[in-house]
Amino acid sequence: MKKVSINIVILLAYTVFLHYFLLEESPHDKGIINMIYSSILIFIQVSVNLKMALSFVFRDDNVKAKPYLLSAATVLLLGFSACLGSAQL
């Protein structure tokens, strides 16, 4: 659960950073730009988690792979929701 918590904190950190600090200069396109940047960062985070999980699976250490797979699924689920919420759909 520690790896899942760390990944949720990372997701929260860059979502808040994008929403409040990075995109203040364009109020008209803020939603779609924030959605694009968030989706790119979510893709990177999920792909890193999947690569870590696969590296442990190929080393026959399935116990260490499970938290990374759970983290990837959690970030994908929460990140997709946050991405759509930031676009204010």
Rosetta silent file (secondary structure, phi, psi, omega in degrees, C-alpha in Angstrom):
SEQUENCE: MKKVSINIVILLAYTVFLHYFLLEESPHDKGIINMIYSSILIFIQVSVNLKMALSFVFRDDNVKAKPYLLSAATVLLLGFSACLGSAQL
SCORE:     score description
SCORE:     0.000 S_00000001
   1 L     0.000  -20.085 -178.472    0.000    0.000    0.000 S_00000001
   2 H   -65.961  -40.741 -179.941    2.977    2.317    0.461 S_00000001
   3 H   -67.805  -35.976  177.418    3.696    2.418   -3.278 S_00000001
   4 H   -65.850  -43.360  178.770    0.043    3.126   -4.055 S_00000001
   5 H   -62.914  -41.474  178.629    0.001    5.981   -1.553 S_00000001
   6 H   -62.946  -41.886  179.762    3.174    7.463   -3.008 S_00000001
   7 H   -67.256  -35.200  177.243    1.705    7.310   -6.510 S_00000001
   8 H   -67.739  -40.178  177.710   -1.515    8.989   -5.382 S_00000001
   9 H   -64.018  -40.309  177.249    0.480   11.793   -3.750 S_00000001
  10 H   -63.246  -44.560  177.582    2.492   12.243   -6.965 S_00000001
  11 H   -60.173  -44.658  178.783   -0.725   12.361   -8.991 S_00000001
  12 H   -64.009  -40.079 -177.636   -2.222   14.908   -6.613 S_00000001
  13 H   -63.743  -49.359 -178.172    0.934   17.028   -6.658 S_00000001
  14 H   -76.923  -22.704  174.004    1.178   17.474  -10.400 S_00000001
  15 H   -68.135  -45.206  177.970   -2.578   17.874  -10.785 S_00000001
  16 H   -66.143  -41.619  179.160   -2.607   20.728   -8.274 S_00000001
  17 H   -60.015  -46.967  179.016    0.543   22.200   -9.778 S_00000001
  18 H   -63.832  -42.106 -174.163   -0.931   22.217  -13.273 S_00000001
  19 H   -70.114  -41.657 -172.182   -4.271   23.553  -12.155 S_00000001
  20 H  -100.508  -31.915 -170.914   -3.136   26.401   -9.956 S_00000001
  21 H  -109.279  -35.142 -171.540    0.368   27.450  -10.918 S_00000001
  22 H   -85.541  -35.413 -169.366    1.217   26.524  -14.478 S_00000001
  23 L  -110.594   34.051 -179.208   -1.846   27.492  -16.473 S_00000001
  24 L   -76.806  -18.568 -173.898   -2.867   30.835  -14.995 S_00000001
  25 L   -83.242  -12.738 -178.364   -2.044   32.825  -18.129 S_00000001
  26 L  -125.640   84.756 -175.971   -4.690   31.318  -20.431 S_00000001
  27 L   -71.219  -24.150 -176.985   -8.133   31.425  -18.789 S_00000001
  28 L   -76.956  -39.536 -177.276  -10.082   30.611  -21.981 S_00000001
  29 L  -105.221   17.303 -173.601   -8.295   27.395  -22.897 S_00000001
  30 H   -60.994  -40.824 -176.966   -7.326   26.379  -19.384 S_00000001
  31 H   -63.862  -49.306 -176.967   -9.546   23.294  -19.269 S_00000001
  32 H   -72.275  -36.481  178.243   -8.404   21.638  -22.476 S_00000001
  33 H   -67.305  -42.372  177.441   -4.728   22.530  -21.973 S_00000001
  34 H   -62.769  -38.027  178.561   -4.844   21.197  -18.432 S_00000001
  35 H   -65.252  -40.470  179.884   -6.489   18.016  -19.719 S_00000001
  36 H   -66.589  -48.432  179.402   -3.769   17.500  -22.333 S_00000001
  37 H   -63.663  -40.415  178.758   -0.905   18.074  -19.890 S_00000001
  38 H   -63.885  -41.938 -179.126   -2.553   15.897  -17.249 S_00000001
  39 H   -66.072  -35.291  176.869   -3.103   13.047  -19.690 S_00000001
  40 H   -65.642  -45.517  179.914    0.551   13.151  -20.758 S_00000001
  41 H   -67.864  -36.129  176.997    1.762   13.044  -17.157 S_00000001
  42 H   -65.739  -41.586  177.386   -0.706   10.287  -16.264 S_00000001
  43 H   -60.473  -42.689  179.506    0.494    8.241  -19.246 S_00000001
  44 H   -64.029  -44.788 -178.118    4.111    8.646  -18.115 S_00000001
  45 H   -66.113  -42.021  178.931    3.302    7.656  -14.534 S_00000001
  46 H   -66.836  -40.280 -179.774    1.253    4.614  -15.543 S_00000001
  47 H   -67.200  -35.800  175.993    3.891    3.460  -18.026 S_00000001
  48 H   -64.803  -43.009  177.953    6.636    3.721  -15.381 S_00000001
  49 H   -63.443  -40.997  178.888    4.541    1.650  -12.974 S_00000001
  50 H   -67.638  -37.012  177.175    3.845   -0.962  -15.657 S_00000001
  51 H   -65.342  -40.186  177.201    7.526   -1.160  -16.601 S_00000001
  52 H   -64.503  -42.518  179.412    8.459   -1.693  -12.968 S_00000001
  53 H   -63.268  -43.953  179.685    5.802   -4.389  -12.616 S_00000001
  54 H   -65.712  -35.403  178.317    6.950   -6.157  -15.767 S_00000001
  55 H   -65.235  -36.103  176.662   10.560   -6.064  -14.669 S_00000001
  56 H   -74.682  -32.908  177.484    9.624   -7.837  -11.440 S_00000001
  57 H   -65.634  -41.674 -179.758    7.411  -10.344  -13.277 S_00000001
  58 H   -70.676  -19.711  175.170   10.265  -11.273  -15.617 S_00000001
  59 L   -92.696   10.458  179.689   12.521  -11.772  -12.591 S_00000001
  60 L    58.322   40.598  176.296    9.912  -14.167  -11.122 S_00000001
  61 L  -123.281   73.885 -174.781    9.180  -11.878   -8.178 S_00000001
  62 H   -68.872  -22.476  180.000    5.402  -11.549   -8.406 S_00000001
  63 H   -66.883  -39.127  178.893    5.063  -10.307   -4.837 S_00000001
  64 H   -78.779  -18.973 -179.168    6.943   -7.111   -5.694 S_00000001
  65 H   -79.932  -29.388 -175.883    5.068   -6.697   -8.985 S_00000001
  66 H   -60.404  -43.859  178.632    1.585   -6.573   -7.450 S_00000001
  67 H   -62.914  -33.495  179.159    1.912   -3.123   -5.798 S_00000001
  68 H   -71.586  -37.139  175.279    3.104   -1.615   -9.064 S_00000001
  69 H   -66.762  -40.572  176.947    0.202   -3.121  -10.990 S_00000001
  70 H   -65.283  -38.453  177.418   -2.211   -1.870   -8.354 S_00000001
  71 H   -65.046  -41.640  178.833   -0.564    1.565   -8.509 S_00000001
  72 H   -62.859  -43.011  179.477   -0.888    1.676  -12.275 S_00000001
  73 H   -66.876  -40.228 -179.907   -4.578    0.779  -12.107 S_00000001
  74 H   -66.520  -45.180  179.385   -5.249    3.295   -9.330 S_00000001
  75 H   -64.673  -38.440  178.621   -3.429    6.124  -11.090 S_00000001
  76 H   -64.568  -44.193 -179.899   -5.220    5.309  -14.325 S_00000001
  77 H   -68.389  -51.530 -179.428   -8.635    5.341  -12.649 S_00000001
  78 H   -70.151  -36.752 -179.343   -8.081    8.418  -10.476 S_00000001
  79 H   -67.761  -39.052  177.597   -6.047   10.219  -13.111 S_00000001
  80 H   -64.325  -40.273  177.779   -8.682    9.800  -15.788 S_00000001
  81 H   -65.431  -42.760  179.213  -11.288   11.183  -13.413 S_00000001
  82 H   -67.719  -34.890  179.302   -9.082   14.113  -12.454 S_00000001
  83 H   -65.236  -46.064  177.628   -8.256   14.747  -16.102 S_00000001
  84 H   -68.967  -35.060  178.197  -11.922   14.997  -17.057 S_00000001
  85 H   -68.160  -32.783  179.194  -12.683   17.027  -13.960 S_00000001
  86 H   -72.481  -24.251  177.559   -9.968   19.522  -14.784 S_00000001
  87 L   -82.988   -7.616  177.970  -11.504   20.062  -18.202 S_00000001
  88 L    57.377   51.739  178.672  -14.794   20.861  -16.464 S_00000001
  89 L   -82.120    0.000    0.000  -16.888   18.576  -18.646 S_00000001
